[in-house]
Short mmCIF file of C-alpha atoms and ligand atoms in Angstrom, two decimals:
data_model
loop_
_atom_site.label_atom_id
_atom_site.label_comp_id
_atom_site.label_asym_id
_atom_site.label_seq_id
_atom_site.Cartn_x
_atom_site.Cartn_y
_atom_site.Cartn_z
CA MET A 113 20.47 -13.02 -0.18
CA LEU A 114 18.15 -15.99 -0.52
CA THR A 115 19.31 -19.60 -0.74
CA PRO A 116 16.13 -21.64 -1.03
CA SER A 117 15.62 -25.21 0.09
CA ALA A 118 15.10 -27.77 -2.67
CA PRO A 119 12.37 -27.66 -3.79
CA ALA A 120 11.79 -24.06 -2.71
CA ARG A 121 8.73 -23.60 -0.51
CA LEU A 122 6.29 -20.99 -1.87
CA VAL A 123 3.32 -19.40 -0.12
CA VAL A 124 1.09 -17.58 -2.61
CA LEU A 125 -1.40 -14.86 -1.61
CA VAL A 126 -4.40 -14.10 -3.82
CA SER A 127 -7.55 -11.95 -3.85
CA GLY A 128 -9.34 -13.04 -6.99
CA ALA A 129 -9.30 -15.21 -10.09
CA GLY A 130 -5.90 -16.72 -9.40
CA THR A 131 -4.76 -17.28 -12.98
CA ASN A 132 -1.20 -16.38 -11.97
CA LEU A 133 -1.49 -18.87 -9.09
CA GLN A 134 -2.73 -21.51 -11.54
CA ALA A 135 0.29 -20.94 -13.79
CA LEU A 136 2.55 -21.51 -10.76
CA LEU A 137 0.59 -24.60 -9.66
CA ASP A 138 0.96 -26.05 -13.16
CA ALA A 139 4.68 -25.29 -13.25
CA CYS A 140 5.25 -26.83 -9.81
CA ALA A 141 3.79 -30.14 -11.04
CA ASP A 142 7.14 -30.72 -12.77
CA PRO A 143 9.79 -31.66 -10.17
CA ALA A 144 12.44 -30.03 -12.37
CA TYR A 145 10.79 -26.65 -11.75
CA GLY A 146 12.36 -26.59 -8.29
CA ALA A 147 9.48 -25.18 -6.24
CA GLU A 148 6.35 -26.34 -4.46
CA ILE A 149 3.36 -24.29 -3.31
CA VAL A 150 2.92 -25.20 0.35
CA ALA A 151 -0.04 -22.88 1.05
CA VAL A 152 -2.30 -20.28 -0.52
CA GLY A 153 -3.71 -17.40 1.53
CA ALA A 154 -6.39 -14.83 0.72
CA ASP A 155 -7.93 -11.69 2.17
CA ARG A 156 -11.45 -12.78 1.20
CA ASP A 157 -13.57 -15.94 1.07
CA GLY A 158 -14.97 -17.68 -1.95
CA VAL A 159 -12.53 -16.49 -4.60
CA GLU A 160 -11.53 -18.70 -7.50
CA GLY A 161 -7.90 -18.51 -6.43
CA LEU A 162 -8.75 -20.42 -3.23
CA ALA A 163 -10.75 -22.97 -5.23
CA ARG A 164 -7.75 -23.52 -7.49
CA ALA A 165 -5.60 -24.25 -4.45
CA GLU A 166 -8.18 -26.62 -2.97
CA ARG A 167 -8.47 -28.53 -6.25
CA ALA A 168 -4.68 -28.92 -6.24
CA GLY A 169 -4.72 -30.22 -2.65
CA VAL A 170 -2.84 -27.18 -1.30
CA ALA A 171 -3.53 -25.86 2.22
CA THR A 172 -5.42 -22.54 2.35
CA PHE A 173 -6.07 -19.80 4.88
CA VAL A 174 -8.17 -16.61 4.81
CA HIS A 175 -7.81 -13.43 6.86
CA ARG A 176 -10.36 -10.69 6.13
CA ILE A 177 -9.44 -7.21 7.29
CA ALA A 178 -13.04 -6.65 8.42
CA ASP A 179 -12.66 -9.42 11.01
CA PHE A 180 -9.85 -7.59 12.85
CA ASP A 181 -9.84 -4.56 15.14
CA SER A 182 -7.03 -2.91 13.24
CA ARG A 183 -5.05 -3.19 10.05
CA ALA A 184 -1.97 -4.01 12.16
CA ALA A 185 -3.76 -6.96 13.81
CA TRP A 186 -4.78 -8.26 10.38
CA ASP A 187 -1.22 -7.93 9.15
CA ALA A 188 0.17 -9.80 12.17
CA ALA A 189 -2.33 -12.64 11.67
CA LEU A 190 -1.46 -12.83 7.98
CA ALA A 191 2.25 -12.95 8.77
CA ALA A 192 1.70 -15.65 11.42
CA SER A 193 -0.25 -17.85 8.99
CA VAL A 194 2.39 -17.46 6.31
CA ALA A 195 5.12 -18.28 8.86
CA GLU A 196 3.39 -21.56 9.79
CA HIS A 197 4.27 -22.80 6.32
CA ALA A 198 7.95 -21.79 6.54
CA PRO A 199 8.23 -20.38 3.02
CA ASP A 200 11.44 -19.58 1.18
CA LEU A 201 9.48 -17.15 -1.00
CA VAL A 202 6.09 -15.47 -0.67
CA VAL A 203 4.41 -14.57 -3.96
CA LEU A 204 1.63 -11.98 -4.06
CA ALA A 205 -0.28 -13.02 -7.18
CA GLY A 206 -3.19 -10.63 -7.57
CA PHE A 207 -3.23 -9.88 -3.82
CA MET A 208 -5.05 -6.55 -3.58
CA LYS A 209 -3.86 -5.47 -0.13
CA LEU A 210 -0.67 -3.81 1.05
CA VAL A 211 1.20 -5.90 3.59
CA GLY A 212 2.35 -4.03 6.70
CA ALA A 213 5.26 -3.72 9.08
CA ASP A 214 4.91 -7.11 10.81
CA PHE A 215 4.73 -8.91 7.53
CA LEU A 216 7.72 -7.08 6.07
CA GLU A 217 9.76 -7.65 9.21
CA ARG A 218 9.35 -11.41 8.76
CA PHE A 219 9.22 -11.74 5.00
CA GLY A 220 10.80 -8.59 3.59
CA GLY A 221 13.40 -9.37 0.94
CA ARG A 222 11.69 -12.61 -0.04
CA THR A 223 8.19 -11.44 -0.87
CA LEU A 224 7.51 -10.85 -4.57
CA ASN A 225 4.59 -9.06 -6.16
CA THR A 226 3.48 -8.79 -9.75
CA HIS A 227 2.01 -5.54 -11.04
CA PRO A 228 0.26 -5.07 -14.40
CA ALA A 229 2.30 -2.07 -15.63
CA LEU A 230 5.91 -1.15 -16.32
CA SER A 231 7.18 0.32 -13.05
CA PRO A 232 7.85 3.01 -12.09
CA ALA A 233 4.96 4.12 -14.33
CA PHE A 234 1.35 3.61 -13.26
CA PRO A 235 1.55 2.18 -9.72
CA GLY A 236 -1.60 1.25 -7.81
CA MET A 237 -4.80 -0.59 -8.52
CA ARG A 238 -5.52 0.81 -12.02
CA GLY A 239 -2.31 0.05 -13.88
CA PRO A 240 -3.80 -1.03 -17.24
CA ALA A 241 -6.49 1.70 -17.23
CA ASP A 242 -3.97 4.40 -16.29
CA ALA A 243 -1.58 3.29 -19.04
CA LEU A 244 -4.40 3.33 -21.59
CA GLU A 245 -5.61 6.77 -20.48
CA TYR A 246 -2.10 8.19 -20.65
CA GLY A 247 -1.77 6.92 -24.21
CA VAL A 248 1.41 4.85 -23.92
CA LYS A 249 2.08 2.50 -26.83
CA VAL A 250 3.88 -0.13 -24.77
CA THR A 251 3.06 -1.36 -21.28
CA GLY A 252 3.50 -4.69 -19.52
CA ALA A 253 4.06 -6.26 -16.14
CA THR A 254 6.67 -5.91 -13.40
CA LEU A 255 7.81 -8.50 -10.86
CA PHE A 256 9.35 -6.83 -7.82
CA VAL A 257 10.49 -7.41 -4.25
CA VAL A 258 7.83 -5.96 -1.97
CA ASP A 259 8.75 -2.98 0.21
CA ALA A 260 6.63 -0.57 2.25
CA GLY A 261 5.60 1.49 -0.79
CA VAL A 262 2.96 0.98 -3.46
CA ASP A 263 4.64 -0.98 -6.28
CA THR A 264 7.98 0.69 -5.50
CA GLY A 265 10.13 -2.35 -4.66
CA VAL A 266 13.31 -3.47 -6.37
CA ILE A 267 12.51 -4.76 -9.85
CA VAL A 268 13.27 -8.42 -10.56
CA ALA A 269 11.86 -8.67 -14.10
CA GLN A 270 9.64 -6.88 -16.59
CA THR A 271 7.80 -7.95 -19.70
CA THR A 272 6.34 -5.70 -22.39
CA VAL A 273 3.01 -5.73 -24.22
CA PRO A 274 1.94 -3.41 -27.08
CA VAL A 275 -1.14 -1.23 -26.62
CA GLU A 276 -3.56 -1.68 -29.54
CA ASP A 277 -5.72 1.15 -30.91
CA ASP A 278 -8.96 -0.58 -29.99
CA ASP A 279 -7.89 -1.74 -26.53
CA THR A 280 -10.13 -1.31 -23.51
CA ALA A 281 -8.65 -1.48 -20.02
CA GLU A 282 -9.99 -5.02 -19.83
CA SER A 283 -8.59 -6.26 -23.16
CA LEU A 284 -5.24 -4.66 -22.36
CA HIS A 285 -5.15 -6.24 -18.89
CA ASP A 286 -6.06 -9.64 -20.36
CA ARG A 287 -3.14 -9.37 -22.82
CA ILE A 288 -0.80 -8.20 -20.04
CA LYS A 289 -1.83 -11.18 -17.92
CA VAL A 290 -0.73 -13.65 -20.61
CA ALA A 291 2.78 -12.15 -20.63
CA GLU A 292 2.73 -11.69 -16.85
CA ARG A 293 2.00 -15.37 -16.15
CA SER A 294 4.83 -16.47 -18.40
CA MET A 295 7.27 -14.05 -16.73
CA LEU A 296 6.13 -15.07 -13.26
CA VAL A 297 6.63 -18.77 -13.94
CA ASP A 298 10.04 -18.25 -15.57
CA VAL A 299 11.41 -15.94 -12.92
CA VAL A 300 9.99 -17.61 -9.79
CA GLY A 301 11.44 -20.89 -11.09
CA ARG A 302 14.83 -19.30 -11.57
CA LEU A 303 14.77 -17.60 -8.17
CA SER A 304 13.76 -20.92 -6.60
CA ARG A 305 16.51 -22.93 -8.26
CA GLU A 306 19.31 -20.39 -8.12
CA GLY A 307 18.51 -18.06 -5.21
CA PHE A 308 19.13 -14.35 -5.58
CA THR A 309 20.83 -11.35 -4.03
CA VAL A 310 19.59 -7.76 -3.81
CA ASP A 311 22.24 -5.07 -4.12
CA GLY A 312 20.74 -1.58 -3.91
CA ARG A 313 18.07 -1.56 -6.61
CA ARG A 314 19.66 -4.42 -8.55
CA VAL A 315 18.62 -8.04 -8.27
CA ARG A 316 21.05 -10.75 -9.31
CA PHE A 317 20.25 -14.42 -9.71
CA GLY A 318 22.47 -16.82 -7.79
CA ALA A 319 23.12 -17.02 -4.05
C1 LIG B 683 -2.71 -9.55 -12.17
O1 LIG B 683 -2.68 -8.86 -13.40
C2 LIG B 683 -1.84 -8.84 -11.15
O2 LIG B 683 -0.73 -8.20 -11.71
C3 LIG B 683 -2.80 -7.83 -10.60
O3 LIG B 683 -4.02 -8.51 -10.51
C4 LIG B 683 -4.09 -9.51 -11.52
C5 LIG B 683 -4.48 -10.81 -10.86
O4 LIG B 683 -4.87 -11.76 -11.78
N1 LIG B 683 -2.34 -7.37 -9.34
C6 LIG B 683 -2.47 -6.13 -8.95
O5 LIG B 683 -3.02 -5.27 -9.60
C7 LIG B 683 -1.91 -5.87 -7.56
N2 LIG B 683 -2.01 -4.50 -7.23
P1 LIG B 683 -5.14 -13.28 -11.32
O6 LIG B 683 -5.99 -13.22 -10.05
O7 LIG B 683 -5.87 -13.88 -12.46
O8 LIG B 683 -3.80 -13.90 -11.08
#
């Protein structure tokens, strides 16, 4: 069960362009949205997602796996930096690393991730390309509560996108991202304002 503070405190983790982060930053500019982004973290330097945070005056931190002796040490440092900002919710928005045991011990149950496919189909890094290669006619994006698996967590919301005959993996992913951003903003806002409970594999809004 999560009963957020008002406004809910969000830490967002990114690895790249950060268009999902930008959609959340824009939404948080309205006090009625019910959430504020208190920090943005990344696993690499120099990405546009970090620049978006800096332009918005949001604190940032970076932990690169290559700078640590082990994956577990990286995960512990990531979890410690997130904890410094006391988030109600952690949102992985294009974060291309799996979080580990330390992170899940602290933030399990309140860490969300968005994946560019309709789970449980096409988990992993190539969701749009795998959907296209399989020949599905509908795909989309899935917002889920992160667990120890790869895109296996409890599903919070999904949005669908048609596959067009002339799609490439890139054009399909671009179209998915439009729907994904809208879903992310809607659902993170609702989770922030209303809280949520997880019961088995079902998520219900409201504390
Ligand atoms: C999004 O489509 C997100 O679902 C995907 O990366 C994109 C990030 O876009 N994430 C994953 O594939 C995670 N495995 P953005 O950087 O423009 O928000």
